[in-house]
Short mmCIF file of C-alpha atoms and ligand atoms in Angstrom, two decimals:
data_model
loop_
_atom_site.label_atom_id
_atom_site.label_comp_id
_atom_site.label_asym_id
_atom_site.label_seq_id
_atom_site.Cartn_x
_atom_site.Cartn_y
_atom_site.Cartn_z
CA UNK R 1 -53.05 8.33 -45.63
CA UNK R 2 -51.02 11.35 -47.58
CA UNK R 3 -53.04 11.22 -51.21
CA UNK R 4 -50.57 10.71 -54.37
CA UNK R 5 -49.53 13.77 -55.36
CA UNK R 6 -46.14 12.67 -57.55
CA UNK R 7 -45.84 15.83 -60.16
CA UNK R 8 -49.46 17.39 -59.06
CA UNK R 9 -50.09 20.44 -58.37
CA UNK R 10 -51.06 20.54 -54.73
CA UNK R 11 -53.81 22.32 -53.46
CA UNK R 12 -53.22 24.85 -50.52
CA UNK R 13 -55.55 25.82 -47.59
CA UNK R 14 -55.33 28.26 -45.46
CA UNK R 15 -57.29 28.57 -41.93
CA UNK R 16 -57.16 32.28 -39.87
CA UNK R 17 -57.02 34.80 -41.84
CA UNK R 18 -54.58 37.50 -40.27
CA UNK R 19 -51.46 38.99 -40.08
CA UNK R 20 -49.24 36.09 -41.79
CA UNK R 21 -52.17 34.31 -43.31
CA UNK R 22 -51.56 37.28 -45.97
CA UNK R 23 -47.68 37.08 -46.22
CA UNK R 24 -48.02 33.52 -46.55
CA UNK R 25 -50.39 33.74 -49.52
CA UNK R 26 -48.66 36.54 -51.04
CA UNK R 27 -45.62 33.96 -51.12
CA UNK R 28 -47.67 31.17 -52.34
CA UNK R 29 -48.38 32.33 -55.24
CA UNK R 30 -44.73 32.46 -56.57
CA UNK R 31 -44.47 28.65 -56.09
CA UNK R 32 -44.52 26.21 -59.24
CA UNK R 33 -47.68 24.02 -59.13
CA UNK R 34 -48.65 24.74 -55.71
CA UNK R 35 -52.67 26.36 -56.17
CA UNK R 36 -53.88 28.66 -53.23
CA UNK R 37 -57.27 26.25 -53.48
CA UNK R 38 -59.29 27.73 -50.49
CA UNK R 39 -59.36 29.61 -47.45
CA UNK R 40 -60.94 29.16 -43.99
CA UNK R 41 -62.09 32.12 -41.94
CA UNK R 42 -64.52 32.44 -38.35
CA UNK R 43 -66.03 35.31 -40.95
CA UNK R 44 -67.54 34.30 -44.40
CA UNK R 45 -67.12 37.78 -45.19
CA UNK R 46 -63.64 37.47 -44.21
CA UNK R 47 -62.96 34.42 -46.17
CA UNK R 48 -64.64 35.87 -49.36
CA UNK R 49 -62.49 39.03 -49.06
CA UNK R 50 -59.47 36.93 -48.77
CA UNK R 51 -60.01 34.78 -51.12
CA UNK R 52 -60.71 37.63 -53.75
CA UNK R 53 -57.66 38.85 -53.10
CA UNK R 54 -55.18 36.10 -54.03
CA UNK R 55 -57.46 34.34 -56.22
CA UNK R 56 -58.47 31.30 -54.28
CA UNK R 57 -61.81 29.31 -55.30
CA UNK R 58 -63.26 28.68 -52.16
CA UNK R 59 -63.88 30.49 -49.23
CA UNK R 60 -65.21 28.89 -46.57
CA UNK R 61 -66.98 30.43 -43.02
CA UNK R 62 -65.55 27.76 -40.74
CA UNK R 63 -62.39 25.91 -40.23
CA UNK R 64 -64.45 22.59 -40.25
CA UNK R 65 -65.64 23.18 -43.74
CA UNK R 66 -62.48 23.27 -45.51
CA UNK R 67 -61.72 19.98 -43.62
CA UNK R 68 -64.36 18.44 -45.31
CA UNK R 69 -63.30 19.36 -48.84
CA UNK R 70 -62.10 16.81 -50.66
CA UNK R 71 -59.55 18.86 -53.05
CA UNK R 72 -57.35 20.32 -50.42
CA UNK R 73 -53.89 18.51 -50.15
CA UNK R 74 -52.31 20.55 -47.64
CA UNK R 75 -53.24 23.34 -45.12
CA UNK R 76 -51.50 26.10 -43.86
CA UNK R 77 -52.65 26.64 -40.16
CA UNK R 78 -52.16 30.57 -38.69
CA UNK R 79 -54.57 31.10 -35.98
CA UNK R 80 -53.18 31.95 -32.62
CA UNK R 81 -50.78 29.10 -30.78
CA UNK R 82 -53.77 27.66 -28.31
CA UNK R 83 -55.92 26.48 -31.27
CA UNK R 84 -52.15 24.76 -32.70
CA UNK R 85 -53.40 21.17 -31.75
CA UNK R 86 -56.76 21.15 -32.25
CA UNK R 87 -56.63 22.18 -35.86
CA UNK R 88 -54.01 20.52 -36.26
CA UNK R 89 -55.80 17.23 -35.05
CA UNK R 90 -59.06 18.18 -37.62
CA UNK R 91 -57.30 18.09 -40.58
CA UNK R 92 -55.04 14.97 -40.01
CA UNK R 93 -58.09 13.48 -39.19
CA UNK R 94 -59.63 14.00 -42.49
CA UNK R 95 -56.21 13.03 -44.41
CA UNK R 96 -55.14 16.57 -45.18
CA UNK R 97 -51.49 17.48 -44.75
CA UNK R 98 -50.70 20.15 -42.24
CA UNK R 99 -47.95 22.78 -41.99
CA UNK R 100 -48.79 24.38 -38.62
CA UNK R 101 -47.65 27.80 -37.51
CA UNK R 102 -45.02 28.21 -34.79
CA UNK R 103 -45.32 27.81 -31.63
CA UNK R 104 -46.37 23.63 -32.89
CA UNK R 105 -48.27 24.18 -30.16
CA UNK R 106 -48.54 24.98 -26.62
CA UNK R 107 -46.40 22.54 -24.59
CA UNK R 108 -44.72 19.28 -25.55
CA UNK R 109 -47.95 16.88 -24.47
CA UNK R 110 -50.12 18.25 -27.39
CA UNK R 111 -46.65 18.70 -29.97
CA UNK R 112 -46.66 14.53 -29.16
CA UNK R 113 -50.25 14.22 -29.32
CA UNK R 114 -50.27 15.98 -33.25
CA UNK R 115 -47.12 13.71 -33.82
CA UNK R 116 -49.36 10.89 -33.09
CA UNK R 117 -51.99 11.44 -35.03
CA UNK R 118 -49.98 12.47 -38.15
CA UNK R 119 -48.32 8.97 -37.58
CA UNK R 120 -51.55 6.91 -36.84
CA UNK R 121 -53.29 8.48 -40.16
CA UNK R 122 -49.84 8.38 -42.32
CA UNK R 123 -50.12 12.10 -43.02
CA UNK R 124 -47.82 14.45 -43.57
CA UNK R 125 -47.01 17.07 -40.82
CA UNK R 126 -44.50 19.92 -40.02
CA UNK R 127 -43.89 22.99 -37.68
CA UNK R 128 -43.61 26.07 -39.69
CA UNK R 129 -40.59 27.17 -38.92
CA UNK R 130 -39.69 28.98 -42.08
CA UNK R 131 -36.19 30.15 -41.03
CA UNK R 132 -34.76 26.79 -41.54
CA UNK R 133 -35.78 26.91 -44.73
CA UNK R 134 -34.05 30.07 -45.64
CA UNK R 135 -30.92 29.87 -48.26
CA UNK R 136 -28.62 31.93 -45.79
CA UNK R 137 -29.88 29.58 -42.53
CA UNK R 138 -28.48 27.03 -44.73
CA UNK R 139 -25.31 28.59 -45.44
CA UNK R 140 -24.91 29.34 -42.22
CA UNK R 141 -25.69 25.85 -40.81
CA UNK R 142 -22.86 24.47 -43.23
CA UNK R 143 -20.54 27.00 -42.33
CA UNK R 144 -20.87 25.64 -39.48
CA UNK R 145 -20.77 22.15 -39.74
CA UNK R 146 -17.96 22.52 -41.94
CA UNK R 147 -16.28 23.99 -39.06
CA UNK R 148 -15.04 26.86 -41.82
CA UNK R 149 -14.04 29.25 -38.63
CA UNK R 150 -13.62 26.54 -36.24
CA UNK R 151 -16.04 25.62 -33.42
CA UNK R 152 -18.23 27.91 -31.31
CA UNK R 153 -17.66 29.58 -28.65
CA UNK R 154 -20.14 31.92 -27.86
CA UNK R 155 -23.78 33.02 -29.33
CA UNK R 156 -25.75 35.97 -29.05
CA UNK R 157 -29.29 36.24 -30.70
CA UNK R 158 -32.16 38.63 -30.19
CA UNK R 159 -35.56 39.40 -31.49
CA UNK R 160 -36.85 42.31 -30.26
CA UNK R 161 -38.84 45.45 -30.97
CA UNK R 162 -41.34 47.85 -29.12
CA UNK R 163 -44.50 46.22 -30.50
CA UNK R 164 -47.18 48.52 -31.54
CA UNK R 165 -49.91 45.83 -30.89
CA UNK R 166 -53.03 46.87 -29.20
CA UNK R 167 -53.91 46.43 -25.76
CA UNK R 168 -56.18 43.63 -26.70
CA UNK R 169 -53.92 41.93 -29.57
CA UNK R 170 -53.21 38.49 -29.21
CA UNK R 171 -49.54 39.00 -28.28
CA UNK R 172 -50.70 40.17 -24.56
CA UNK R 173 -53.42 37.97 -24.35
CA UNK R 174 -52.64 34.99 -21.94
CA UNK R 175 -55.34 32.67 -23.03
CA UNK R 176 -54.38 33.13 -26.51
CA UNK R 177 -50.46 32.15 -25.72
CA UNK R 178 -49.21 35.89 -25.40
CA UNK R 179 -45.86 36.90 -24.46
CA UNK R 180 -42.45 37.12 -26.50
CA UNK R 181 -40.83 33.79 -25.60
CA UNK R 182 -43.47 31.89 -27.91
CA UNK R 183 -43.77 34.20 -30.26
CA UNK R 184 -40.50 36.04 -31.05
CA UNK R 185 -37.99 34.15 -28.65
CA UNK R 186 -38.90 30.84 -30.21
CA UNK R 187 -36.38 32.71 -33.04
CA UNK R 188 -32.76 32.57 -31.19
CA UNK R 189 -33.86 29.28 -28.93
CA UNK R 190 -34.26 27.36 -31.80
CA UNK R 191 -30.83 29.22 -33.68
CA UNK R 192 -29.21 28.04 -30.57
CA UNK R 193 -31.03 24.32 -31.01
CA UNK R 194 -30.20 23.97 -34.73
CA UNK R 195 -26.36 24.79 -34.03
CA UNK R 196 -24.60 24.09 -30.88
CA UNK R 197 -27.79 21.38 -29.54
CA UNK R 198 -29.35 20.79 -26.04
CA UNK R 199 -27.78 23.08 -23.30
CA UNK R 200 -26.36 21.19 -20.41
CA UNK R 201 -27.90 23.63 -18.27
CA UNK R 202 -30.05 27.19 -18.07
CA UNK R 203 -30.60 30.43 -16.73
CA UNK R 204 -33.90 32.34 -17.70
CA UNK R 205 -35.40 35.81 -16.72
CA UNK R 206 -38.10 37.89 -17.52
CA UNK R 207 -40.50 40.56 -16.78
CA UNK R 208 -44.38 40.20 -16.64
CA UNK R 209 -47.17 42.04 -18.19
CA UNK R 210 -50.34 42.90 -16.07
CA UNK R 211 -52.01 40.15 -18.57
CA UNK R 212 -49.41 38.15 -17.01
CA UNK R 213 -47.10 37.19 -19.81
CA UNK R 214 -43.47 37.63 -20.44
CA UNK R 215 -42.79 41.54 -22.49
CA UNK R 216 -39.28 40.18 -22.14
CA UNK R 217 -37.29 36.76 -21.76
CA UNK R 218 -33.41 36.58 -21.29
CA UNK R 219 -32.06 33.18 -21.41
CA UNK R 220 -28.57 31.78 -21.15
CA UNK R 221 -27.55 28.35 -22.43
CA UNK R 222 -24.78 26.74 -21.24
CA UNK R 223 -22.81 23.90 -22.69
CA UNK R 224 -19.40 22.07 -22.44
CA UNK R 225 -16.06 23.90 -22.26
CA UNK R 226 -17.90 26.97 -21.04
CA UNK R 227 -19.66 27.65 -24.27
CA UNK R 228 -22.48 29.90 -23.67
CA UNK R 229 -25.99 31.17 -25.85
CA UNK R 230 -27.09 34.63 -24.70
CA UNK R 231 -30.74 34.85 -26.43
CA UNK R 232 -33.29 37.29 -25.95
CA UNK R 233 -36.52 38.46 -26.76
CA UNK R 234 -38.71 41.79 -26.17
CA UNK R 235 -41.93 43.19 -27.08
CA UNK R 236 -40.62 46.38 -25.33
CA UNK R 237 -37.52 47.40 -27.25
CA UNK R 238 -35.65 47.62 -30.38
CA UNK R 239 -32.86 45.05 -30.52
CA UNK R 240 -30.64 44.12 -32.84
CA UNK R 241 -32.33 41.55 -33.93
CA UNK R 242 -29.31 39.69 -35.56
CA UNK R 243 -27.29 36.08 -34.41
CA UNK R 244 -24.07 36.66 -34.12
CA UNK R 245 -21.43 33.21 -33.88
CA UNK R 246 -18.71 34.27 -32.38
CA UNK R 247 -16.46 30.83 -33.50
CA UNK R 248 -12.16 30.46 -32.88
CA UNK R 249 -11.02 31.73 -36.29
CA UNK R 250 -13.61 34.47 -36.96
CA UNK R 251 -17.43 35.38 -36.38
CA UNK R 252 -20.86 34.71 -38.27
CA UNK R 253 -23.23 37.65 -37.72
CA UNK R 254 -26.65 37.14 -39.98
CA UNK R 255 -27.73 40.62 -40.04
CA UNK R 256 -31.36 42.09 -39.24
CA UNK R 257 -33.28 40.54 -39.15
CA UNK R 258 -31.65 37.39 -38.57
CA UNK R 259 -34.74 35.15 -38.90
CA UNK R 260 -35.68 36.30 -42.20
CA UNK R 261 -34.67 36.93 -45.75
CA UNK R 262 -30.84 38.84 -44.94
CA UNK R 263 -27.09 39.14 -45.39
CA UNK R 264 -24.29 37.27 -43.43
CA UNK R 265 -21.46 39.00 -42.83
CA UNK R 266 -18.23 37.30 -41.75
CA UNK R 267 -15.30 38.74 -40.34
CA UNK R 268 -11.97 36.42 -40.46
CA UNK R 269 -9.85 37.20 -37.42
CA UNK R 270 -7.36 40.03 -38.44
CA UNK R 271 -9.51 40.36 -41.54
CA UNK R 272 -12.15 43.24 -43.05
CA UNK R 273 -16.11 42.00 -42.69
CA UNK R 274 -17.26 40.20 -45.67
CA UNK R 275 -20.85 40.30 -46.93
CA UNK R 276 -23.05 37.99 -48.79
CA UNK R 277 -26.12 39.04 -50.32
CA UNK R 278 -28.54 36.60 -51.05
CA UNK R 279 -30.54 38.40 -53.36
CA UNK R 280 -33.57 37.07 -51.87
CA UNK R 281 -36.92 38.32 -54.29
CA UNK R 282 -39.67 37.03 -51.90
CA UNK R 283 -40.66 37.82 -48.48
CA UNK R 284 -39.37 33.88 -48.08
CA UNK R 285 -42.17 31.63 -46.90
CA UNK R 286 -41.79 29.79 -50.71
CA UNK R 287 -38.81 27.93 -49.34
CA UNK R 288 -40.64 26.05 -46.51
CA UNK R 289 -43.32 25.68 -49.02
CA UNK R 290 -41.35 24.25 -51.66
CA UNK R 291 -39.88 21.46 -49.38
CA UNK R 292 -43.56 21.08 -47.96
CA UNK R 293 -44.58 20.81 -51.19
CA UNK R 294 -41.75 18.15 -52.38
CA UNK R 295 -42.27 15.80 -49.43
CA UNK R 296 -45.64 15.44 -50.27
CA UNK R 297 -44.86 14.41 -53.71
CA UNK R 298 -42.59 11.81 -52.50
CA UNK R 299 -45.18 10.29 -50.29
CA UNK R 300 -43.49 11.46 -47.04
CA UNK R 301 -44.76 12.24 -43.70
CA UNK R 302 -42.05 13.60 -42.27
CA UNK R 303 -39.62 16.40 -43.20
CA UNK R 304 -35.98 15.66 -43.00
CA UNK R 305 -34.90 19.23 -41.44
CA UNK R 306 -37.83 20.48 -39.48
CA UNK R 307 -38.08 16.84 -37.48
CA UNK R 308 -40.62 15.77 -35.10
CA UNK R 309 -37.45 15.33 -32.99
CA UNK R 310 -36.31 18.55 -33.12
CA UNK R 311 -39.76 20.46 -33.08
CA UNK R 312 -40.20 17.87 -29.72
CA UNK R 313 -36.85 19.24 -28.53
CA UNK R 314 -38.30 22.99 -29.43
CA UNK R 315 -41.59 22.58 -27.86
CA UNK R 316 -39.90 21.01 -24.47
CA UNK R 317 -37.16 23.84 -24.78
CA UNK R 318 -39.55 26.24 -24.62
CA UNK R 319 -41.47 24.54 -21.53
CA UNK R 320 -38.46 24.10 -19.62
CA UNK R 321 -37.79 28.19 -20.06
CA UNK R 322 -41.37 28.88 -19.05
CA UNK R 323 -40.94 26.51 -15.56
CA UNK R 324 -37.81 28.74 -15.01
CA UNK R 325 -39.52 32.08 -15.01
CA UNK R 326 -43.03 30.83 -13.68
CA UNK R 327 -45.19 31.31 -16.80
CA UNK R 328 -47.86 28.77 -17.11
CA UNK R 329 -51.10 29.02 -19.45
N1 LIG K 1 -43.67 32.46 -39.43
C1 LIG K 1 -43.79 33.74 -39.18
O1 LIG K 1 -43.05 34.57 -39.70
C2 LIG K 1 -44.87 34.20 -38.27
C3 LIG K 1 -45.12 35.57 -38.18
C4 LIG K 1 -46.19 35.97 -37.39
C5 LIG K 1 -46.95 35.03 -36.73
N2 LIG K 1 -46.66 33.71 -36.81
C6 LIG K 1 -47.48 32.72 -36.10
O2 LIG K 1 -48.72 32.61 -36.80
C7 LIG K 1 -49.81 32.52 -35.88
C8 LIG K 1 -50.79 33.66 -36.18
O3 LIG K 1 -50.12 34.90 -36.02
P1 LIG K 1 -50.66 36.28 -36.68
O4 LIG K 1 -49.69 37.32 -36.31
O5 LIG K 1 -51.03 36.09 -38.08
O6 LIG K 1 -51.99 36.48 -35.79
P2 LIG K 1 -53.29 37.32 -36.14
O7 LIG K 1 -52.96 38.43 -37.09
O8 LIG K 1 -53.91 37.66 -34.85
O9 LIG K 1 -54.19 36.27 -36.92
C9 LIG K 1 -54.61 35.08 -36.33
C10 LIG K 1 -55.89 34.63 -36.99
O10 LIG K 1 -56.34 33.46 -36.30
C11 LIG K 1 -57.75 33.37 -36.34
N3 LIG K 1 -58.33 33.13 -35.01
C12 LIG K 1 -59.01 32.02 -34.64
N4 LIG K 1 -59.45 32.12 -33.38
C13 LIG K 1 -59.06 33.32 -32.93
C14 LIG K 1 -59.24 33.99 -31.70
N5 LIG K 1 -59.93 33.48 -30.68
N6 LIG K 1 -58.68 35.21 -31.56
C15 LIG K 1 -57.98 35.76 -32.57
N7 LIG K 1 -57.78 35.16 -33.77
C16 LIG K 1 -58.34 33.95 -33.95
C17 LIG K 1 -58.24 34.69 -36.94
O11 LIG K 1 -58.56 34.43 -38.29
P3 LIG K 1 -60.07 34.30 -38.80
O12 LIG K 1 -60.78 35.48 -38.19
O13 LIG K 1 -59.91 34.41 -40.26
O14 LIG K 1 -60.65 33.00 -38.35
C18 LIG K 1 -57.04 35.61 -36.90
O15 LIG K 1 -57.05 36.54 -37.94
C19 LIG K 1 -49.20 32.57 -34.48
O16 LIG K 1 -49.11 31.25 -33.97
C20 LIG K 1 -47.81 33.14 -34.68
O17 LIG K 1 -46.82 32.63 -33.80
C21 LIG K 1 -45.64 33.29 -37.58
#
């Protein structure tokens, strides 16, 4: 069961040490009463390193070890998708809330089988989908609700750039979950999710490494009244990297890149392009931390924007793409 934690400080883990591991502790530390506790490495030396470097007190050799500590509130999981569910799974098992990287995990059976658990132990659990978290997503979502320029019509989204990740990184690698869909086209499937909703139907391309995972994913959405989601992804290419609503009395475009800290710039049919700056001062993981961080003060084990329903609808999504263009793990 989620501990107490009204008006405590909570105390952060954090398990695989990498790439975001860093930008999420750099991020951390800007957050009021939230303590980076410990960290959780395959590599003591690793851990020690890490742990030097943002000032945690414990550093720990193995992911099981930090699951046995009995000061961590919450933990911040950001190994590689395929181990999603089963560290997930370790440290709901021990009572310790988990914010778990995107992809949730690696198809919708194990997303339901982490909802389960998180619901049979009463523990708090939620994708890390930091985007939703962001001040101009937020805007944005409003603007839309609030039908400002009146409904949709069309949306484009990318997120793409020629990746500069070694032969052997863990974006290539199929048994680690390579490929762009999971990692970088989760980004304008789930903009087209949080906005216009299911699709009624799909179209989905792509092209396939020699590893045998997608370096590129095109997928249209298509809804009522011929409204249509062009999304994309590459490891391959620049792209814009921006969402861009084109709506009936002017368009949305959140500039590059779209998914994290940016400007929105609106343009009002007939009208000069409009941009808002929102003076962002972090890289902008503290906003999914700060709501992580408030529902576990208010005893919850749920969040009320990134819900198990719509990570479930994300996860399957995602699946139903990967049927389309033949990529299994
Ligand atoms: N929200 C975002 O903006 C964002 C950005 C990038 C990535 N992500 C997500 O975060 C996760 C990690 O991405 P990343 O770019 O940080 O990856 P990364 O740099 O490769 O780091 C992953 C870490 O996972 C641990 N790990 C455990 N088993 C491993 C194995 N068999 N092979 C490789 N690493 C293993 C390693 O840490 P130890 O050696 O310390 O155990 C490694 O450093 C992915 O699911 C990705 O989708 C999110």
């Amino acid at each position: 069961m989620t501990k107490n934690l009204h008006r405590k400080t909570i105390n952060w883990g954090i398990i695989g040490l990498g790439k975001i591991a860093h930008k999420f502790a750099k991020d951390l530390l800007t957050v009021e009463n939230a303590n980076l506790y410990a960290v959780a490495s395959r590599s003591s030396a690793k851990a020690n390193e890490f742990a030097q470097q943002y000032n945690a007190s414990k550093a720990y050799g193995c992911y099981e070890d930090l699951a046995e500590d009995p000061n961590i509130d919450a933990v911040y999981i950001a190994t590689p998708h395929v181990f999603h569910k089963e560290n997930t799974l370790l440290y709901l098992e021990n009572g310790i809330a988990v914010l778990c990287e995107k992809p949730f995990a690696m198809n919708v059976e194990e997303v339901e089988q982490m909802i389960a658990k998180a619901k049979e132990k009463n523990v708090l659990l939620m994708e890390a989908l930091w985007t939703y978290f962001l001040p101009h997503y937020q805007f944005v979502l409003k603007t839309l609700e609030d039908k400002t320029y009146g409904n949709i019509l069309k949306l484009k989204a990318d997120f793409g750039f020629k990746s500069n990740h070694s032969k052997t990184s863990r974006v290539w690698e199929k048994s680690l979950g390579g490929g762009s869909l999971l990692d970088i086209g989760i980004y304008p499937i789930f903009t087209a999710l949080s906005t216009l909703g299911n699709p009624n139907t799909m179209e989905a391309k792509a092209t396939i490494t020699e590893t045998g995972v997608d370096s590129t994913c095109k997928v249209e959405f298509n809804y009522n009244q011929n409204i249509k989601a062009f999304l994309e992804s590459s490891f391959i290419e620049d792209t814009p990297t921006e969402a861009i609503f084109y709506c009936e009395k002017g368009t949305i475009k959140i500039n590059t890149r779209f998914h994290s800290p940016t400007t929105v710039s609106i343009t009002e049919l007939n009208d000069k392009e409009k941009t808002i700056d929102f003076n962002y001062k972090t890289i902008g993981y503290n906003y999914e931390i700060e709501h992580f961080n408030n529902l576990l003060r208010q005893g919850k084990t749920e969040s009320d924007i990134m819900t198990f329903v719509f990570s479930k609808q994300l996860i399957k999504t995602l699946d139903d793409i990967r049927n389309i263009i033949n990529l299994q793990y």
